[in-house]
XYZ file of C-alpha atoms in Angstrom:
753
model
C 0.000 0.000 0.000
C 1.148 3.618 -0.453
C 3.304 5.119 2.245
C 1.575 7.064 5.025
C 1.252 10.793 4.416
C 0.782 13.700 6.813
C -0.346 16.091 4.098
C -2.599 19.028 4.806
C -6.011 18.608 3.268
C -6.664 20.772 0.260
C -9.562 22.593 1.915
C -7.692 23.340 5.145
C -4.675 24.647 3.287
C -6.722 26.761 0.891
C -8.734 28.346 3.711
C -5.644 29.009 5.814
C -3.664 30.641 3.034
C -6.642 32.594 1.726
C -7.271 34.027 5.206
C -3.575 34.825 5.555
C -3.657 36.490 2.162
C -6.667 38.646 3.084
C -5.155 39.509 6.453
C -1.872 40.678 4.964
C -3.663 42.700 2.305
C -5.759 44.316 5.010
C -2.695 44.973 7.135
C -0.949 46.598 4.230
C -3.987 48.778 3.546
C -4.096 49.904 7.181
C -0.408 50.696 7.079
C -0.966 52.691 3.917
C -3.693 54.747 5.616
C -1.297 55.546 8.475
C 1.659 56.316 6.257
C 1.601 60.020 7.130
C 2.312 59.209 10.769
C 5.045 56.665 10.097
C 8.514 57.221 8.660
C 8.834 55.723 5.181
C 10.771 52.488 4.891
C 13.321 52.455 2.097
C 12.712 50.022 -0.748
C 16.004 48.784 -2.151
C 16.265 47.096 -5.529
C 18.558 44.130 -4.911
C 17.082 41.948 -7.652
C 20.305 42.227 -9.613
C 22.295 40.702 -6.770
C 20.019 37.743 -6.044
C 18.227 37.135 -9.319
C 21.372 36.998 -11.432
C 22.851 34.479 -9.020
C 20.182 31.932 -9.939
C 19.674 32.483 -13.643
C 21.873 31.594 -16.579
C 21.074 34.487 -18.896
C 17.829 35.922 -17.543
C 16.288 37.625 -20.591
C 15.501 37.177 -24.259
C 18.136 39.769 -25.108
C 20.876 37.772 -23.397
C 19.616 34.527 -24.940
C 19.921 36.054 -28.400
C 23.504 37.151 -27.815
C 25.028 33.938 -26.508
C 27.609 31.944 -28.424
C 25.380 28.866 -28.236
C 21.733 28.208 -28.924
C 19.403 29.074 -26.059
C 15.822 30.137 -25.396
C 14.199 32.193 -22.643
C 10.527 31.626 -21.780
C 9.489 34.925 -20.229
C 6.916 35.535 -17.477
C 4.570 36.974 -20.132
C 4.759 33.769 -22.161
C 4.085 31.594 -19.114
C 1.061 33.694 -18.082
C -0.396 33.758 -21.589
C -1.995 30.320 -21.254
C -1.624 29.659 -17.507
C -0.507 26.096 -18.196
C 0.080 23.671 -15.361
C 1.468 21.173 -17.906
C 5.142 21.910 -18.590
C 5.103 19.913 -21.826
C 2.624 22.361 -23.391
C 4.877 25.269 -22.437
C 8.070 23.681 -23.782
C 6.599 22.722 -27.161
C 7.024 26.352 -28.271
C 10.821 25.955 -28.100
C 12.682 24.665 -31.184
C 14.720 21.544 -30.497
C 12.477 20.346 -27.676
C 10.740 17.025 -28.264
C 8.262 15.708 -25.703
C 5.757 12.915 -25.476
C 2.882 12.963 -23.029
C 1.835 10.217 -20.673
C -0.939 11.245 -18.271
C -2.321 14.304 -20.097
C -1.491 16.636 -17.208
C 2.308 16.769 -17.461
C 2.862 15.286 -13.996
C 5.870 13.253 -15.154
C 7.096 14.741 -18.431
C 9.244 12.973 -20.990
C 11.510 15.628 -22.502
C 14.172 15.336 -25.181
C 16.555 18.056 -26.320
C 17.998 17.569 -29.796
C 17.216 13.897 -30.009
C 18.279 12.662 -26.578
C 16.223 9.777 -25.204
C 13.086 11.419 -23.764
C 12.056 8.736 -21.254
C 11.472 10.409 -17.897
C 13.678 13.349 -19.016
C 16.632 11.301 -17.791
C 19.168 12.478 -20.398
C 18.990 16.237 -19.824
C 20.199 18.392 -16.959
C 17.171 19.775 -15.092
C 17.674 22.553 -12.546
C 15.558 24.801 -10.359
C 17.202 28.140 -9.622
C 20.499 26.727 -10.872
C 20.381 23.665 -8.566
C 20.058 20.073 -9.810
C 16.453 19.043 -9.170
C 16.037 15.476 -10.494
C 15.472 13.036 -7.590
C 18.986 11.566 -7.910
C 20.674 13.220 -10.909
C 23.631 10.842 -11.105
C 22.469 7.528 -9.640
C 18.770 7.541 -10.675
C 18.009 10.522 -12.955
C 14.555 9.448 -14.157
C 12.404 12.478 -13.322
C 9.483 11.079 -11.340
C 9.568 14.543 -9.796
C 9.552 17.654 -11.978
C 9.150 21.274 -10.807
C 5.680 22.713 -11.300
C 5.592 25.138 -14.235
C 2.613 27.030 -12.771
C 4.780 28.481 -9.985
C 7.698 29.449 -12.240
C 8.660 32.997 -13.132
C 10.643 31.989 -16.235
C 12.352 29.021 -17.897
C 15.768 28.884 -19.557
C 16.690 26.250 -22.159
C 20.310 25.781 -23.211
C 21.511 23.780 -26.178
C 24.818 23.359 -27.952
C 28.098 24.725 -26.634
C 26.302 27.150 -24.294
C 25.784 24.349 -21.726
C 29.373 23.364 -20.823
C 28.944 25.034 -17.403
C 26.037 22.730 -16.592
C 26.085 18.976 -16.130
C 26.304 16.112 -15.773
C 24.277 15.714 -18.997
C 25.824 17.818 -21.754
C 24.665 16.203 -24.999
C 21.263 17.710 -25.719
C 20.959 20.559 -23.280
C 19.853 21.862 -19.914
C 16.632 23.341 -18.532
C 16.666 25.821 -15.658
C 13.341 26.543 -13.967
C 13.358 29.988 -12.341
C 11.058 30.394 -9.350
C 9.282 33.548 -8.215
C 11.766 36.063 -6.858
C 11.534 38.118 -3.691
C 9.806 41.301 -4.927
C 11.313 44.804 -4.711
C 8.287 46.077 -2.799
C 5.131 44.695 -1.240
C 3.079 42.639 -3.656
C 0.464 39.914 -3.497
C -1.485 37.857 -5.979
C -4.211 35.248 -6.096
C -5.041 33.198 -9.176
C -7.963 30.791 -9.036
C -9.691 28.786 -11.768
C -12.176 25.954 -12.210
C -13.320 23.923 -15.171
C -13.753 20.615 -16.950
C -13.337 17.310 -15.103
C -13.775 19.253 -11.835
C -10.267 20.609 -12.299
C -9.291 23.565 -10.140
C -6.285 25.670 -9.287
C -5.505 28.016 -6.417
C -2.255 29.957 -6.587
C -1.322 32.637 -4.057
C 1.875 34.584 -3.475
C 2.919 37.540 -1.390
C 6.196 39.189 -0.563
C 7.971 42.372 0.365
C 11.437 43.921 0.600
C 13.024 46.357 2.964
C 16.553 47.584 3.177
C 17.881 44.620 5.145
C 15.236 41.962 4.654
C 12.899 40.532 2.020
C 10.578 37.573 1.764
C 8.231 35.706 -0.549
C 5.675 33.030 0.335
C 3.874 31.099 -2.385
C 1.298 28.309 -2.398
C -0.149 26.351 -5.307
C -2.779 23.638 -5.409
C -4.059 22.131 -8.615
C -6.206 19.058 -8.947
C -8.603 17.192 -11.193
C -10.917 14.215 -11.124
C -9.342 13.126 -14.406
C -10.648 12.644 -17.932
C -10.452 8.845 -18.115
C -13.385 6.608 -17.237
C -12.584 3.786 -14.871
C -14.686 0.632 -15.282
C -17.156 0.519 -12.363
C -16.427 4.194 -11.576
C -13.846 6.091 -9.586
C -11.502 9.062 -9.965
C -8.604 9.002 -12.385
C -7.162 12.402 -11.525
C -4.733 13.906 -9.046
C -4.262 16.421 -6.262
C -0.991 18.329 -5.881
C 0.159 20.926 -3.335
C 3.274 23.071 -3.677
C 4.581 25.539 -1.081
C 7.683 27.750 -1.452
C 9.079 30.313 0.989
C 12.097 32.563 0.498
C 13.769 34.796 3.065
C 16.546 37.182 2.086
C 18.965 39.038 4.326
C 20.849 41.972 2.805
C 24.219 42.416 4.488
C 25.981 45.752 4.311
C 23.757 47.135 1.497
C 25.445 50.552 1.673
C 29.000 49.225 1.723
C 31.419 48.788 -1.101
C 31.253 45.007 -0.773
C 27.601 43.913 -0.828
C 26.325 40.579 0.379
C 22.981 38.793 0.321
C 21.928 35.579 2.046
C 18.777 33.829 0.886
C 17.062 30.802 2.396
C 14.668 28.866 0.178
C 12.263 26.270 1.578
C 10.030 24.139 -0.641
C 7.543 21.345 0.004
C 5.180 19.565 -2.348
C 3.040 16.473 -2.288
C 1.005 14.650 -4.878
C -1.640 11.966 -4.856
C -2.592 10.787 -8.333
C -4.844 7.934 -9.418
C -2.420 7.168 -12.215
C -1.449 3.857 -13.740
C 1.024 2.254 -16.123
C -1.861 0.326 -17.680
C -3.057 1.721 -20.986
C -5.322 0.137 -23.603
C -5.057 -2.387 -26.388
C -5.321 -1.099 -29.951
C -8.876 -2.425 -30.284
C -10.072 -0.920 -27.005
C -8.389 2.411 -27.707
C -10.211 2.697 -31.011
C -13.515 1.888 -29.284
C -13.062 4.234 -26.291
C -9.687 5.966 -25.858
C -10.628 7.303 -22.403
C -11.442 3.964 -20.850
C -9.536 2.643 -17.815
C -9.623 -1.096 -17.125
C -11.026 -2.219 -13.779
C -7.760 -3.992 -13.026
C -6.113 -0.573 -12.534
C -8.635 0.613 -9.933
C -6.178 0.350 -7.035
C -3.281 2.072 -8.819
C -2.062 5.158 -6.971
C 1.021 7.371 -7.038
C 1.931 9.199 -3.813
C 4.897 11.551 -3.589
C 6.466 14.066 -1.233
C 9.293 16.436 -2.124
C 11.174 18.976 -0.049
C 14.068 21.312 -0.703
C 16.210 23.539 1.448
C 18.739 25.791 -0.264
C 20.924 28.499 1.217
C 22.523 30.925 -1.234
C 25.208 33.463 -0.412
C 26.091 36.185 -2.917
C 29.246 38.228 -2.389
C 29.615 41.257 -4.656
C 33.079 42.719 -4.323
C 32.291 45.157 -7.127
C 30.354 45.335 -10.352
C 33.161 43.265 -11.881
C 33.641 40.469 -9.354
C 31.087 38.168 -7.727
C 31.163 34.870 -5.846
C 27.953 32.869 -5.470
C 27.683 29.829 -3.199
C 24.668 27.552 -2.726
C 24.254 24.644 -0.333
C 21.226 22.483 -1.106
C 19.381 19.372 -0.023
C 16.484 17.738 -1.874
C 14.473 14.878 -0.403
C 11.942 12.951 -2.442
C 9.925 9.876 -1.637
C 7.336 8.158 -3.713
C 5.351 4.974 -3.891
C 3.700 4.128 -7.167
C 1.321 1.339 -6.292
C 0.354 -0.204 -9.611
C -0.558 -3.345 -11.487
C 2.658 -4.963 -12.701
C 1.897 -8.450 -14.031
C -0.543 -11.372 -13.993
C -0.037 -15.045 -13.127
C -2.429 -17.684 -14.483
C -1.831 -21.433 -14.333
C 1.736 -20.864 -13.221
C 2.576 -18.530 -16.133
C 3.566 -14.937 -15.346
C 3.173 -12.196 -17.985
C 3.809 -8.451 -17.702
C 1.064 -5.983 -18.550
C 3.075 -4.441 -21.412
C 3.310 -7.817 -23.163
C -0.387 -8.520 -22.662
C -1.547 -5.268 -24.259
C 1.074 -5.355 -26.985
C -0.275 -8.680 -28.280
C -3.614 -9.645 -26.685
C -4.060 -12.528 -29.133
C -0.976 -14.200 -27.698
C -2.327 -13.990 -24.124
C -6.147 -14.159 -24.420
C -6.813 -15.422 -20.886
C -4.616 -12.723 -19.367
C -6.233 -10.075 -21.547
C -9.740 -11.096 -20.432
C -8.726 -10.720 -16.784
C -7.084 -7.321 -17.360
C -10.275 -6.053 -19.022
C -12.413 -7.473 -16.212
C -14.375 -9.712 -18.608
C -13.797 -12.787 -16.443
C -13.150 -13.279 -12.758
C -9.617 -14.193 -11.758
C -8.370 -16.718 -9.206
C -6.769 -15.471 -6.001
C -3.292 -13.938 -6.262
C -3.579 -13.580 -10.047
C -2.893 -9.851 -10.232
C 0.346 -8.534 -8.770
C 0.416 -4.905 -7.633
C 3.882 -3.665 -6.874
C 4.702 -1.098 -4.221
C 7.388 0.843 -6.103
C 8.473 2.417 -2.847
C 11.606 4.562 -3.138
C 13.294 7.410 -1.308
C 15.807 9.792 -2.843
C 18.394 12.199 -1.521
C 20.263 14.819 -3.533
C 22.579 17.176 -1.675
C 25.674 19.250 -2.256
C 27.355 22.617 -2.335
C 28.356 24.651 -5.376
C 30.358 27.848 -5.820
C 30.767 30.040 -8.876
C 33.235 32.874 -9.363
C 32.414 35.486 -12.006
C 35.058 38.044 -12.971
C 34.722 40.420 -15.897
C 36.602 43.461 -17.081
C 36.856 45.645 -20.175
C 39.844 46.825 -22.152
C 39.957 49.586 -24.701
C 38.306 47.479 -27.417
C 37.644 44.180 -25.693
C 35.420 42.692 -23.009
C 36.518 39.723 -20.900
C 34.439 37.435 -18.699
C 35.729 34.479 -16.701
C 33.482 31.996 -14.904
C 34.923 29.273 -12.684
C 32.739 26.877 -10.756
C 32.982 23.818 -8.537
C 30.302 21.492 -7.151
C 30.485 18.618 -4.690
C 27.384 16.466 -4.932
C 25.996 13.274 -3.413
C 22.762 11.493 -4.281
C 21.133 8.153 -3.637
C 18.080 6.073 -4.399
C 16.794 3.682 -1.747
C 14.482 0.990 -3.140
C 12.400 -0.905 -0.596
C 9.639 -2.555 -2.582
C 7.122 -5.351 -2.220
C 4.227 -6.954 -4.084
C 0.605 -7.439 -3.048
C -1.544 -10.029 -4.814
C -5.168 -9.467 -5.804
C -8.160 -11.185 -7.313
C -10.501 -9.387 -9.708
C -14.087 -10.507 -9.116
C -17.151 -8.852 -10.662
C -14.941 -5.966 -11.743
C -13.742 -5.291 -8.195
C -10.137 -5.680 -7.005
C -9.801 -7.688 -3.771
C -6.549 -8.040 -1.817
C -5.836 -11.742 -1.313
C -2.202 -11.778 -0.138
C -0.356 -8.810 1.364
C 3.331 -8.689 0.622
C 6.176 -8.079 3.062
C 8.030 -4.764 2.599
C 11.517 -5.274 1.230
C 10.860 -8.631 -0.441
C 11.010 -7.206 -3.954
C 13.748 -4.726 -4.888
C 15.801 -4.014 -1.771
C 18.874 -1.956 -2.562
C 20.557 1.435 -2.372
C 22.240 3.080 -5.348
C 24.371 6.128 -4.751
C 26.755 8.524 -6.468
C 29.393 11.004 -5.383
C 30.548 13.567 -7.912
C 33.041 16.404 -7.991
C 32.431 18.717 -10.936
C 34.354 21.817 -11.974
C 34.230 24.096 -14.983
C 35.998 27.117 -16.406
C 34.599 29.342 -19.131
C 36.324 32.322 -20.719
C 34.404 34.736 -22.921
C 36.189 37.406 -24.911
C 34.420 39.974 -27.060
C 36.460 42.025 -29.459
C 34.667 44.145 -31.985
C 31.802 42.111 -33.432
C 33.317 38.748 -32.530
C 32.685 36.829 -29.306
C 34.540 33.620 -28.453
C 33.812 31.407 -25.457
C 36.096 28.411 -24.931
C 35.421 26.319 -21.846
C 36.005 22.978 -20.201
C 34.141 20.892 -17.649
C 35.534 18.102 -15.482
C 33.478 15.400 -13.780
C 34.863 12.848 -11.315
C 32.105 10.383 -10.446
C 31.838 7.323 -8.224
C 28.675 5.239 -8.654
C 27.805 2.361 -6.373
C 25.074 -0.075 -5.438
C 24.485 -2.087 -2.284
C 21.931 -4.862 -2.841
C 20.498 -6.555 0.254
C 18.326 -8.905 -1.806
C 14.661 -9.843 -1.557
C 15.341 -12.442 1.167
C 16.763 -9.896 3.633
C 14.075 -7.247 4.285
C 15.669 -6.499 7.669
C 18.873 -5.541 5.848
C 21.179 -7.583 8.019
C 23.672 -7.900 5.154
C 23.576 -11.679 5.143
C 23.296 -11.847 1.352
C 24.846 -8.488 0.554
C 26.206 -7.836 -2.919
C 28.031 -4.661 -3.904
C 29.282 -3.112 -7.090
C 30.996 0.125 -8.023
C 31.957 2.069 -11.114
C 34.157 5.136 -11.470
C 34.606 7.618 -14.255
C 36.371 10.911 -14.706
C 36.072 12.945 -17.862
C 37.013 16.293 -19.366
C 34.257 17.939 -21.404
C 35.627 20.720 -23.617
C 33.661 23.081 -25.803
C 33.979 26.312 -27.720
C 31.408 28.654 -29.186
C 31.460 31.823 -31.241
C 29.120 34.627 -32.228
C 29.750 37.281 -34.885
C 27.418 40.256 -35.180
C 26.658 41.901 -38.482
C 24.326 44.861 -38.842
C 21.043 42.949 -38.865
C 22.090 39.407 -38.220
C 24.605 37.330 -36.359
C 26.232 33.993 -37.032
C 26.968 31.637 -34.162
C 28.135 28.091 -33.711
C 30.181 25.744 -31.643
C 31.503 22.300 -30.950
C 31.503 20.507 -27.618
C 31.694 17.067 -26.088
C 28.494 15.377 -25.024
C 28.475 13.236 -21.886
C 26.068 11.189 -19.782
C 27.173 9.248 -16.690
C 27.218 5.443 -16.935
C 25.472 3.060 -14.590
C 27.035 1.488 -11.511
C 28.079 -1.735 -13.275
C 31.839 -2.018 -12.957
C 33.631 -1.086 -16.148
C 30.619 0.375 -17.959
C 31.691 3.348 -20.034
C 29.748 6.612 -20.182
C 27.711 7.929 -23.079
C 29.869 10.213 -25.212
C 29.391 12.247 -28.368
C 30.800 15.157 -30.324
C 28.170 17.819 -30.943
C 28.169 20.568 -33.544
C 25.891 23.501 -34.258
C 25.841 26.405 -36.718
C 23.158 29.038 -36.848
C 22.126 32.591 -37.512
C 19.933 35.100 -35.689
C 18.397 37.901 -37.699
C 16.100 40.890 -37.540
C 14.712 42.672 -40.605
C 11.956 45.178 -39.995
C 9.364 43.512 -37.787
C 10.612 39.995 -38.569
C 13.133 38.343 -36.278
C 14.192 34.771 -35.895
C 16.797 32.072 -35.649
C 17.871 29.144 -37.818
C 20.174 26.465 -36.386
C 21.565 23.246 -37.793
C 22.886 20.677 -35.318
C 24.625 17.313 -35.488
C 25.341 14.972 -32.573
C 27.799 12.167 -33.315
C 27.419 9.514 -30.589
C 30.294 7.096 -30.175
C 28.422 5.243 -27.417
C 24.732 5.838 -26.783
C 23.410 4.486 -23.486
C 19.933 3.087 -22.958
C 18.205 2.512 -19.608
C 15.940 -0.303 -18.450
C 12.917 1.704 -17.313
C 9.523 0.305 -16.385
C 8.156 3.510 -17.942
C 9.281 2.199 -21.349
C 8.008 -1.320 -20.842
C 11.193 -2.657 -19.235
C 11.757 -4.263 -15.847
C 12.525 -0.987 -14.086
C 15.979 -2.038 -12.915
C 17.488 1.213 -14.271
C 20.477 -0.784 -15.489
C 22.088 0.902 -18.478
C 23.287 -0.791 -21.634
C 25.437 0.266 -24.566
C 23.591 1.066 -27.791
C 26.628 1.850 -29.907
C 27.137 4.568 -32.475
C 24.265 6.878 -33.407
C 23.998 10.019 -35.514
C 21.401 12.650 -34.649
C 21.055 15.719 -36.847
C 18.445 18.332 -37.454
C 17.274 21.842 -38.113
C 15.606 24.360 -35.801
C 13.656 27.391 -37.017
C 12.176 30.212 -34.957
C 10.268 33.209 -36.435
C 8.656 36.185 -34.684
C 6.601 38.919 -36.330
C 4.159 41.568 -35.104
C 1.567 42.382 -37.767
C 0.593 45.549 -35.892
C 4.052 46.712 -34.889
C 3.242 50.299 -35.906
C -0.117 50.392 -34.133
C -0.032 52.125 -30.756
C -3.276 50.564 -29.526
C -3.177 46.930 -30.622
C -0.564 44.225 -31.035
C -0.737 41.069 -33.128
C 2.444 39.030 -32.469
C 2.967 35.762 -34.332
C 5.522 33.098 -33.460
C 6.436 29.954 -35.361
C 8.830 27.216 -34.285
C 9.798 24.161 -36.329
C 12.105 21.247 -35.546
C 13.368 18.586 -37.919
C 15.189 15.659 -36.303
C 16.859 12.804 -38.139
C 18.248 9.857 -36.149
C 20.157 6.785 -37.288
C 21.914 3.884 -35.584
C 25.302 3.232 -37.154
C 25.628 -0.358 -35.980
C 23.502 -3.399 -35.172
C 22.987 -4.855 -31.696
C 20.504 -6.907 -29.695
C 18.716 -5.736 -26.544
C 16.213 -7.225 -24.129
C 14.818 -3.720 -23.556
C 11.389 -3.344 -25.181
C 12.200 0.174 -26.305
C 15.105 -0.999 -28.482
C 14.695 -4.666 -29.328
C 16.802 -5.940 -32.229
C 18.511 -2.949 -33.831
C 19.973 -2.853 -37.341
C 22.272 -0.238 -38.815
C 20.144 2.512 -40.336
C 17.315 2.168 -37.783
C 15.781 5.289 -36.264
C 15.580 6.057 -32.556
C 12.115 5.518 -31.042
C 9.915 8.237 -29.544
C 11.450 11.069 -31.562
C 9.184 12.864 -34.072
C 10.886 13.651 -37.351
C 8.793 16.791 -37.867
C 7.079 19.034 -35.346
C 5.989 22.640 -35.255
C 4.303 25.121 -32.982
C 2.560 28.377 -33.953
C 1.114 31.083 -31.743
C -0.861 34.222 -32.481
C -2.127 36.794 -29.989
C -4.403 39.791 -30.306
C -3.412 42.137 -27.493
C -4.786 45.335 -26.045
C -3.966 47.052 -22.783
C -7.264 45.747 -21.348
C -7.533 42.302 -22.927
C -5.699 39.574 -24.834
C -6.786 36.640 -27.000
C -4.138 33.935 -27.501
C -4.161 30.889 -29.759
C -1.500 28.196 -29.872
C -1.396 25.410 -32.450
C 1.020 22.500 -32.386
C 1.724 19.605 -34.669
C 3.643 16.518 -33.624
C 4.640 14.130 -36.368
C 4.242 10.387 -36.094
C 6.978 8.491 -34.305
C 7.897 4.856 -33.837
C 7.820 3.117 -30.457
C 10.646 0.702 -31.264
C 13.831 1.215 -33.200
C 13.310 0.545 -36.895
C 13.468 1.902 -40.430
C 11.133 2.417 -43.356
C 7.350 2.709 -42.933
C 6.309 2.445 -39.295
C 4.305 -0.723 -38.516
C 0.834 0.154 -37.235
C 1.400 -1.621 -33.919
C 4.631 0.356 -33.353
C 3.323 3.777 -34.352
C 2.007 6.765 -32.448
C 0.214 8.754 -35.132
C 0.686 12.460 -35.757
C -1.634 14.926 -34.076
C -2.682 18.568 -34.307
C -3.875 20.373 -31.167
C -5.145 23.934 -30.728
C -5.252 25.720 -27.338
C -6.767 29.065 -26.353
C -6.036 31.524 -23.562
C -7.793 34.804 -22.843
C -7.581 37.585 -20.283
C -9.675 40.668 -19.549
C -8.536 43.337 -17.081
C -11.415 44.771 -15.048
C -9.002 47.211 -13.426
C -5.345 47.334 -12.443
C -5.901 44.763 -9.663
C -8.481 42.320 -11.047
C -8.586 40.335 -14.274
C -10.725 37.507 -15.612
C -9.144 34.543 -17.389
C -10.360 31.785 -19.696
C -8.450 28.821 -21.087
C -9.366 26.029 -23.436
C -7.240 22.909 -23.792
C -7.626 21.070 -27.098
C -10.132 23.527 -28.570
C -10.979 21.266 -31.538
C -11.436 18.228 -29.256
C -8.873 16.178 -31.141
C -8.737 12.543 -30.038
C -5.210 11.226 -30.298
C -2.714 8.793 -28.799
C 0.400 10.124 -27.070
C 2.356 6.935 -26.328
C 2.355 3.137 -26.187
C 4.353 3.044 -22.968
C 4.547 2.140 -20.156
C 1.954 -0.477 -21.205
C -0.566 0.074 -23.989
C -1.969 3.100 -25.766
C -2.659 6.312 -23.849
C -4.809 9.317 -24.871
C -3.987 13.007 -24.879
C -6.015 15.565 -22.944
C -9.489 16.013 -24.508
C -11.396 19.302 -24.800
C -11.366 21.166 -21.498
C -12.503 24.679 -20.619
C -11.479 26.643 -17.534
C -12.475 30.053 -16.169
C -10.717 32.005 -13.470
C -9.972 35.242 -11.717
C -6.627 36.840 -10.940
C -6.028 39.425 -8.221
C -2.846 41.474 -7.942
C -1.834 44.102 -5.467
């Protein structure tokens, strides 16, 4: 069963924070009425000191002037559609390839420039510049991902611009930027309600004084779900997210300025989510059906973070930033794993992949026939994660007569671990109802601890002379990966049957980028080494590649954009055995040999009413072409790969995808439309026409977002997901076909002070 939780109830939390919000607004109003009798408190703008310490480039202007490809999702872009699903936000970025799973973006699968998208395990994900995956080195699969609805901005780095950030340097890095401590008192409340009884409550308030600032933020979003469980029941989720920041400004009037900021974060989630999808036949009949055999499936998670950041500004030319951090994450995904009939055991992925081969098992999964006792095995995928470390970055820049120099040097000591303590409960399915017949003993399934210790350093030197900017850099990673396996027969962990293994790797990751500015365009490019850590099997080598990019940024009249060609030459691609891709879930990695990934990224921006002072009509268009090809043949037991031949394509990567947005904006209102197309992709490595049972077909989805300002403090919002009510499949993993989010409409109100 899922682990015990001491979560606040949604109603209690909402009432408490709403009352606190009203109280603080009232208090501020009273203080404002008495302002003539009180001395004014100085408001000091220290955003530059703290904000820049946590961002990589921090604006669209900086993103457009880097020596490598990058993209900045601004606060305005995030607020345009009020998405809670990060995959819908990221689709607007060229080079980003995602596939959905649950329709709400709870556990996104993100690829950058053709990296394996499964659980976003092959990209570096950060929050405020800190690694945020549950265990980035030892177990990087992102069963936790920061909530986009509480983010202020998002930064995406690709190409040579990511050498400072690791350990994954092949495709790119994503940095989620949380709400900053405001310069002066401010508060907001954003609430909405709509289809499938989905609701959101988001509140935030904060203030700054000369020596102290704070921000407190709470978010709850939930839904009853859009799938229909046989015999009834919810198929949705409920998620809470709380963040508090406290900043102390030390010596703000002195020559050497300092700031100390404490960040505290807590979130929990309860989702009625399952790995069990549908067979092809059942998906075509009713794509939103959920089999009765998944009625007990439940994912429960808790995540917490504490981060302490110290910024030391010696002058406008010299800064040292240090952050100590600790992330804790625990989760138990209680879900149907396999069936046993007449002594034969078959996994759910195999059953739904070929129902004709397992007709008796298929009938039980669908609930068409009653099962014997202990026929259905539900696994408690109970795991706890720790990710902790300290990182320091030195930034020194100076200017000569005709040159500008910038040196960044950083070091990070990091430790993470995954503790698996799992067990299996057995059920019978009778009259469409799941009945527990044998309770398992905790620790009698997977019972092991994987860990990693890593020392990472980097140095980057940027020199700008005239119109030319060069940025050579190098990263070094020294990593120890280990595993201690107590075994399923030792749930007390006495060590009687202990087995251990260890792997070590150290690697230099060089890169260089350039940018040359002409009058209305610039040319940029670079070459760098791609790297992903290996597994903890002794002697396993890491994933390595040489990555190239060449592009141009331009602006002619009202038209601006970017075109980039990229090529990643893998000498050793690594695959992972994930249950999320139909595997066993061991997380063991295996070598997939040489692979070439190349493509083209296009971004265009144009305002049709650029010369109109009253209205704006901005249009954006993003297109990504990705071509993948294995250079050698190999065999794999992993369902995602199977038997691979030279010339085969990577699975789960669309060859063509595009995203287009158009907005009609006025100072009082805005109407926003976003259209996206995702090309068909294969679910197993292969070449030529995609077999129907290995294909996820292309889809076209249109979203809408609107806002109307009643006054400077109050606005009304409306959002429509999947405006044309397109019915489409998003994946065939973890087990069977899964649908995308159907038509959903949501109305809300936003208050700002």
